Amino acid sequence: MEMFDFYDLNDQISVFSDTDSGFKESYDNEEYENNQYEDDFVIDFDEEGYFRALNSLINETDESDIEPDDTESELSEISEPDEDFYQVIGQDTDSKLTSCVLIDYIDGTYRTCGQVNCKKRLRELIGIWQIDSEIVTAVKNDLSKLGVCMSHFNFDQRIHKKKIKSMTKSTEESRIQQRQCLFCHQNHHYFTRGIGCTQHSWVILDRVILTPCIGQIDCYALKESGNFCKSSLKNFSRPRFSCGNCFVDKGGHLYTKPGKGKKKKVGCEEHHVADTSTQLEIIGRWFIRIAKFGEDKFKNKTLAAIAPSIFQILQEIRPTKHTSEPTISESVSEEIPDVPSLFMLHVGMQLKQINIEVITQEDLKDQFCQDLGKQFALKIWKSRIELTLNKNQLQNPQSIGEYVSSFPSWLVNFFYAFLTGIYEKKMAIVNQRRKARNISIKANDPVQITKIVSLFLSILISITFPSLQIWFSTIIASLTRKPKMAGDLTNLLAVLKVLSHCKEHERRLEKERMNKVDPTKRLKKNSYFWNLAVIDNIDFKEKTFSYGNIFDVTRGTSHATLRMVFQTPLQTPIIETKHDEKALVSHRIFGINVTAQKILDLYDEILDECLGFYYSNNDHENLQFETNFDISTVHKKLIERMDRGCFGDPQHVVILEAGGIPNTNEGIFNAAKMYKNDFSLSSDEYLDIVADESIFRRLINLRKEWPNLRPILGSWHTNKDMASALISIFSSYGIFDLAAAVGVKYIDKLEKVVDYRATVRIIELIWVSVGIALRIHLKSKNMHKYDIMDDKYEEYQILKIWYLFYNWTGLFIAHRIGIRIGNFNIQKNTLAAFSPLLPSAGKSNYAQSVSHFFGILEQYPKLEEKLQVAGSFKVSEDRFGHFMAFDEALETFGVKFIKQNVTGNVIDQENLKRQVKASQSEYERIELFLNEYLHNNTSTNHERSTNLRKDEMWSLVEKLLIAFDTKDFNHYNQTHDLFHTSYPKEIHADGIRRLKECYKRGLHRIHLIYAQEVLKKEKIDTTGRRVKEVLVTKCKDIEKPPRKRKNTNILDNQPGSSDEPPKKRVRRIPSKEAVEILAPMVAHSLPPTKEEVQRYLAALEGISSSSDIWDAARLT
């Protein structure tokens, strides 16, 4: 931007034109006192120092790289410059002159006059003038273009003596100097003829002080004052400049144009009325600083110098009773010697770098700051009345300016001064570096400071008076409830400098951090740790469709293999070699075993304990039992009575770099082989890896290439499929009806095991209800449970069905409890006992995988020994009964964890792998921060709030007791509605026989699979593996009863209406001709248009009769 655009030129010309007699008179007709300066002065240019400083500035960086130490050092260098920067104005050119470049005190501001019709060149002036830096920069090296208006030229001639003019160097010595102000440390441009102005240059403490000559016309801030301040003669070096603004701030004043007409001239004394008081305050603060922090030698010297004068003053003081301050005795002479001015004192203090601020860094000690904070808090506490008066503006302001101004002014000023001081320090360094790079300088943004001030004010007042509900705090609270505006909240925090950098920069930093992460460094490489690998697939789908037609554009997806390792600490290392392997011989490992049978008997004991059978009044026919328990009571007793496992410390979990695509053999193979490098495995070491059934089968194929690979079937996925098998087997025997009886509404969700935990809860609820009913029935009939399954399949069919359900589901429940208490022995034996039901339910893949899993356990006894030590993932010691299977832990602490913490474009495969690799490091980095501020606890130590459905359970028990006592199911079904949901088709003699024999047949089939797939004794024959031994009923095949149609006809019973009954609506049957005409419309899938309706009506008009009338409503 050109400097000419900075001012309104038309206005400036009208005010400061050459014909403006007022301005010319003010300079031309003024009489000035002339100081006698006859000697000129010269300053040598330090060329080496100039280039050294220039190179130093070029190498500096911008604001983002400013460090506190660098800032202080650079500012100290600025305060004491050693190098001079100047450029001699060259020969005149024919270029058009710029607007007037001189800075003058005009209308209360220090600026240029804006005169554009300049007739004089800057080089023709005599004195020292501060000039506009932007205009100088705009002309670049053609300094001869800098112009001066005639008024300023005449004024410059008049304020300098004729003798000085004749002695002044020629215009060829005119130069532009760039100097730092002694006080504000800002760079300014000055014009001088030669080095400076001999008439208006002064020496204070042996340093030459230069100010614009306009400040020394009728101001005596610089004057002869003993040895302290003398006029400059010649051969002075290293002069210090003061800009016009600082000259005024530190005790001087500039010449002010009086304007048109005769006005009273303000004398110099009136500008310096308070100077004496200010000087005394400065000197007093300096003496206090000496007393606190000065050396003893310096204190003594200072006291020796001032003590005589102090005592002399004390002698002249006359005490008085009427005033609080003493007065001078009347006998004392009133003649006051000439003293240095306030500006001289400021210059002296600044040259000696003496801090004369009210509060300095040395004052800000711990105790002082603590006392200051208490007073600060007390004043805020007492400002409630003022805040209450401005409550409306604080809660509903119309602008941020109104909002900030509604706070106490002293508090606002404190934070403004605080932030302005910081920003000024930063901006000083920034602008130094920008100038070195030839970039335009920056200025502090007052709006930005106001925004940050509003943040500080809002936090303090919200803490002190939360009931005020001020604007800033309430809006932030609302923003946190709007996820779609999270980006705006982030931008707001960035503007308020709560965030250290913007989102884009954080994305770059995050990428750099993630690329540097090596998750293998988190592994504990020690023989006392058992490395158990766990893998599973993880997939992501885009949240929205890409831009385009959603009917033919699919959302993008990405897939990867999540790789984790659970490092289990062992009390003693378990060393394995090839000699520990066993040959596979027997296949008699499936079916009911001793452990499973003991668990089934334990169920009977626990239920009998809960029921607490007794007879009332010694009447052995009236059996009584307790009903004040529910499913949680039974579950708690089961966990207490079963042996627990996992006695060691919790496992160390590490998320490793993700593998390839998980739905191919090659992707799974590569993911498994990556563990070799992660664990630094030798060719003789084993890799134990847990996976779900689909990946497990792929890993079994990999064992042909890698014999030391030992896949482990995930217990959680296996337990989930066991639940699905139970539902399939009993789907035709009324399990959906019992589920409906305990409150399940969506039977199809139960069938598909959509929610594993909810499905398990329903199965457990049905199982406990059936078990309670069985125990009551057996006790009341004085029967043994082994007497239930006789060969009379026509009798007590419901009792036989649900006795089998009680036993088989008990194996499923025990397998799950084995996971929760970390007992691998229970997991293994209950799975072996349950496994014959898998092929019977058509679960051929799981039957095959379970066979291979048991084959691996039989072949590697040391592996089973390790699993006995750590049969489950131990979250923490106090979470006993809530341990997880390893594949379940991967879903919770792996897949779920990744999806909660992943950011960016997860459809990009490279970014997804990077995010997975660094997820743990990023989370721990943030978790430490959150834990310190929010006291987060990631583990869940409270019980889940679940509906135990106690009433529904006992209601089902009552219904089952009636059903168990019924011999004939058909008779029972006619009088009771328990099985009226799915109307089970297999509750008959043949169905009961098939249900009983399915376990035996399934046992034979899994033995056959084990012999073919694992032992390799027979040729593999997959014929009939998917055949189900029972009839499976799908929810979609269940015949739903017809819904009752609501009668929407409302009879008009208003008074005066007819008492005749409403006529029955007669169904209209179309004629054959009408059917032929309307056939095309019926065949079309879309409803007819209005034109088509009119066309059909016209065709039907000829065949319509009184009983077959067609209209638009009937057609549509």
mmCIF file of N, CA and C in Angstrom, residues 1028-1081:
data_model
loop_
_atom_site.group_PDB
_atom_site.id
_atom_site.type_symbol
_atom_site.label_atom_id
_atom_site.label_comp_id
_atom_site.label_asym_id
_atom_site.label_seq_id
_atom_site.Cartn_x
_atom_site.Cartn_y
_atom_site.Cartn_z
ATOM 1 N N LYS A 1028 -28.189 -80.896 9.921
ATOM 2 C CA LYS A 1028 -28.629 -80.648 11.289
ATOM 3 C C LYS A 1028 -29.357 -81.879 11.800
ATOM 4 N N GLU A 1029 -29.116 -82.251 13.034
ATOM 5 C CA GLU A 1029 -29.737 -83.429 13.640
ATOM 6 C C GLU A 1029 -31.120 -83.125 14.186
ATOM 7 N N VAL A 1030 -31.488 -81.872 14.249
ATOM 8 C CA VAL A 1030 -32.809 -81.469 14.727
ATOM 9 C C VAL A 1030 -33.411 -80.513 13.711
ATOM 10 N N LEU A 1031 -34.718 -80.333 13.834
ATOM 11 C CA LEU A 1031 -35.412 -79.384 12.968
ATOM 12 C C LEU A 1031 -35.217 -77.975 13.533
ATOM 13 N N VAL A 1032 -34.711 -77.085 12.708
ATOM 14 C CA VAL A 1032 -34.449 -75.703 13.128
ATOM 15 C C VAL A 1032 -35.557 -74.806 12.588
ATOM 16 N N THR A 1033 -36.128 -74.010 13.479
ATOM 17 C CA THR A 1033 -37.190 -73.080 13.104
ATOM 18 C C THR A 1033 -36.627 -71.659 13.093
ATOM 19 N N LYS A 1034 -36.834 -70.970 11.990
ATOM 20 C CA LYS A 1034 -36.435 -69.575 11.876
ATOM 21 C C LYS A 1034 -37.585 -68.669 12.283
ATOM 22 N N CYS A 1035 -37.236 -67.510 12.773
ATOM 23 C CA CYS A 1035 -38.277 -66.566 13.190
ATOM 24 C C CYS A 1035 -39.179 -66.172 12.032
ATOM 25 N N LYS A 1036 -38.614 -66.090 10.847
ATOM 26 C CA LYS A 1036 -39.412 -65.702 9.698
ATOM 27 C C LYS A 1036 -40.429 -66.773 9.317
ATOM 28 N N ASP A 1037 -40.184 -68.040 9.776
ATOM 29 C CA ASP A 1037 -41.108 -69.125 9.454
ATOM 30 C C ASP A 1037 -42.216 -69.286 10.481
ATOM 31 N N ILE A 1038 -42.122 -68.547 11.567
ATOM 32 C CA ILE A 1038 -43.153 -68.658 12.602
ATOM 33 C C ILE A 1038 -44.417 -67.977 12.114
ATOM 34 N N GLU A 1039 -45.533 -68.701 12.161
ATOM 35 C CA GLU A 1039 -46.816 -68.143 11.732
ATOM 36 C C GLU A 1039 -47.334 -67.211 12.816
ATOM 37 N N LYS A 1040 -47.515 -65.964 12.421
ATOM 38 C CA LYS A 1040 -47.997 -64.974 13.373
ATOM 39 C C LYS A 1040 -49.510 -64.966 13.356
ATOM 40 N N PRO A 1041 -50.151 -64.869 14.509
ATOM 41 C CA PRO A 1041 -51.627 -64.831 14.539
ATOM 42 C C PRO A 1041 -52.131 -63.574 13.858
ATOM 43 N N PRO A 1042 -53.297 -63.670 13.203
ATOM 44 C CA PRO A 1042 -53.837 -62.494 12.512
ATOM 45 C C PRO A 1042 -54.145 -61.368 13.491
ATOM 46 N N ARG A 1043 -53.793 -60.186 13.078
ATOM 47 C CA ARG A 1043 -54.022 -59.020 13.928
ATOM 48 C C ARG A 1043 -55.478 -58.612 13.860
ATOM 49 N N LYS A 1044 -56.052 -58.269 14.991
ATOM 50 C CA LYS A 1044 -57.437 -57.811 15.039
ATOM 51 C C LYS A 1044 -57.534 -56.439 14.408
ATOM 52 N N ARG A 1045 -58.501 -56.328 13.543
ATOM 53 C CA ARG A 1045 -58.663 -55.054 12.840
ATOM 54 C C ARG A 1045 -59.490 -54.104 13.687
ATOM 55 N N LYS A 1046 -58.962 -52.919 13.830
ATOM 56 C CA LYS A 1046 -59.672 -51.932 14.641
ATOM 57 C C LYS A 1046 -60.860 -51.386 13.873
ATOM 58 N N ASN A 1047 -61.969 -51.208 14.566
ATOM 59 C CA ASN A 1047 -63.176 -50.639 13.964
ATOM 60 C C ASN A 1047 -63.096 -49.128 14.051
ATOM 61 N N THR A 1048 -62.896 -48.526 12.897
ATOM 62 C CA THR A 1048 -62.718 -47.071 12.869
ATOM 63 C C THR A 1048 -64.014 -46.334 12.573
ATOM 64 N N ASN A 1049 -65.095 -47.098 12.323
ATOM 65 C CA ASN A 1049 -66.386 -46.446 12.049
ATOM 66 C C ASN A 1049 -66.976 -45.920 13.342
ATOM 67 N N ILE A 1050 -67.261 -44.652 13.399
ATOM 68 C CA ILE A 1050 -67.828 -44.022 14.585
ATOM 69 C C ILE A 1050 -69.305 -43.757 14.319
ATOM 70 N N LEU A 1051 -70.154 -44.364 15.111
ATOM 71 C CA LEU A 1051 -71.599 -44.184 14.931
ATOM 72 C C LEU A 1051 -72.008 -42.803 15.371
ATOM 73 N N ASP A 1052 -72.916 -42.262 14.623
ATOM 74 C CA ASP A 1052 -73.425 -40.930 14.934
ATOM 75 C C ASP A 1052 -74.579 -41.084 15.912
ATOM 76 N N ASN A 1053 -74.295 -40.867 17.189
ATOM 77 C CA ASN A 1053 -75.321 -41.003 18.214
ATOM 78 C C ASN A 1053 -75.844 -39.652 18.669
ATOM 79 N N GLN A 1054 -75.680 -38.643 17.804
ATOM 80 C CA GLN A 1054 -76.156 -37.321 18.168
ATOM 81 C C GLN A 1054 -77.676 -37.316 18.231
ATOM 82 N N PRO A 1055 -78.249 -36.480 19.061
ATOM 83 C CA PRO A 1055 -79.730 -36.399 19.155
ATOM 84 C C PRO A 1055 -80.332 -36.056 17.802
ATOM 85 N N GLY A 1056 -81.425 -36.689 17.485
ATOM 86 C CA GLY A 1056 -82.106 -36.419 16.222
ATOM 87 C C GLY A 1056 -81.674 -37.312 15.104
ATOM 88 N N SER A 1057 -80.638 -38.183 15.328
ATOM 89 C CA SER A 1057 -80.186 -39.066 14.276
ATOM 90 C C SER A 1057 -81.129 -40.242 14.144
ATOM 91 N N SER A 1058 -81.066 -40.904 13.039
ATOM 92 C CA SER A 1058 -81.955 -42.034 12.762
ATOM 93 C C SER A 1058 -81.611 -43.207 13.653
ATOM 94 N N ASP A 1059 -82.675 -43.959 14.097
ATOM 95 C CA ASP A 1059 -82.459 -45.138 14.934
ATOM 96 C C ASP A 1059 -82.237 -46.384 14.118
ATOM 97 N N GLU A 1060 -82.247 -46.259 12.788
ATOM 98 C CA GLU A 1060 -82.037 -47.424 11.959
ATOM 99 C C GLU A 1060 -80.576 -47.856 12.045
ATOM 100 N N PRO A 1061 -80.328 -49.185 12.066
ATOM 101 C CA PRO A 1061 -78.927 -49.658 12.110
ATOM 102 C C PRO A 1061 -78.194 -49.302 10.833
ATOM 103 N N PRO A 1062 -76.884 -49.092 10.899
ATOM 104 C CA PRO A 1062 -76.139 -48.741 9.672
ATOM 105 C C PRO A 1062 -76.187 -49.884 8.681
ATOM 106 N N LYS A 1063 -76.252 -49.518 7.420
ATOM 107 C CA LYS A 1063 -76.311 -50.519 6.362
ATOM 108 C C LYS A 1063 -74.959 -51.187 6.209
ATOM 109 N N LYS A 1064 -75.000 -52.480 5.943
ATOM 110 C CA LYS A 1064 -73.778 -53.241 5.746
ATOM 111 C C LYS A 1064 -73.147 -52.872 4.423
ATOM 112 N N ARG A 1065 -71.831 -52.662 4.464
ATOM 113 C CA ARG A 1065 -71.130 -52.267 3.249
ATOM 114 C C ARG A 1065 -71.051 -53.444 2.288
ATOM 115 N N VAL A 1066 -71.484 -53.208 1.051
ATOM 116 C CA VAL A 1066 -71.529 -54.260 0.038
ATOM 117 C C VAL A 1066 -70.254 -54.220 -0.784
ATOM 118 N N ARG A 1067 -69.612 -55.376 -0.951
ATOM 119 C CA ARG A 1067 -68.399 -55.467 -1.747
ATOM 120 C C ARG A 1067 -68.765 -55.415 -3.227
ATOM 121 N N ARG A 1068 -68.069 -54.564 -3.970
ATOM 122 C CA ARG A 1068 -68.326 -54.408 -5.407
ATOM 123 C C ARG A 1068 -67.336 -55.263 -6.187
ATOM 124 N N ILE A 1069 -67.862 -56.145 -7.011
ATOM 125 C CA ILE A 1069 -67.025 -57.028 -7.820
ATOM 126 C C ILE A 1069 -67.014 -56.510 -9.245
ATOM 127 N N PRO A 1070 -65.815 -56.206 -9.803
ATOM 128 C CA PRO A 1070 -65.778 -55.665 -11.173
ATOM 129 C C PRO A 1070 -66.196 -56.732 -12.191
ATOM 130 N N SER A 1071 -66.739 -56.262 -13.295
ATOM 131 C CA SER A 1071 -67.149 -57.173 -14.366
ATOM 132 C C SER A 1071 -65.932 -57.630 -15.170
ATOM 133 N N LYS A 1072 -66.140 -58.672 -15.992
ATOM 134 C CA LYS A 1072 -65.040 -59.187 -16.799
ATOM 135 C C LYS A 1072 -64.527 -58.121 -17.757
ATOM 136 N N GLU A 1073 -65.462 -57.323 -18.339
ATOM 137 C CA GLU A 1073 -65.023 -56.277 -19.266
ATOM 138 C C GLU A 1073 -64.142 -55.246 -18.561
ATOM 139 N N ALA A 1074 -64.530 -54.890 -17.318
ATOM 140 C CA ALA A 1074 -63.730 -53.913 -16.571
ATOM 141 C C ALA A 1074 -62.352 -54.473 -16.224
ATOM 142 N N VAL A 1075 -62.296 -55.758 -15.915
ATOM 143 C CA VAL A 1075 -61.013 -56.374 -15.595
ATOM 144 C C VAL A 1075 -60.088 -56.334 -16.788
ATOM 145 N N GLU A 1076 -60.631 -56.603 -18.001
ATOM 146 C CA GLU A 1076 -59.802 -56.574 -19.208
ATOM 147 C C GLU A 1076 -59.285 -55.173 -19.488
ATOM 148 N N ILE A 1077 -60.153 -54.169 -19.277
ATOM 149 C CA ILE A 1077 -59.733 -52.788 -19.542
ATOM 150 C C ILE A 1077 -58.644 -52.347 -18.553
ATOM 151 N N LEU A 1078 -58.797 -52.753 -17.311
ATOM 152 C CA LEU A 1078 -57.864 -52.293 -16.253
ATOM 153 C C LEU A 1078 -56.631 -53.181 -16.106
ATOM 154 N N ALA A 1079 -56.500 -54.222 -16.914
ATOM 155 C CA ALA A 1079 -55.359 -55.137 -16.787
ATOM 156 C C ALA A 1079 -54.011 -54.429 -16.942
ATOM 157 N N PRO A 1080 -53.829 -53.533 -17.931
ATOM 158 C CA PRO A 1080 -52.523 -52.841 -18.035
ATOM 159 C C PRO A 1080 -52.177 -52.014 -16.790
ATOM 160 N N MET A 1081 -53.195 -51.390 -16.202
ATOM 161 C CA MET A 1081 -52.934 -50.567 -15.024
ATOM 162 C C MET A 1081 -52.525 -51.430 -13.833
#
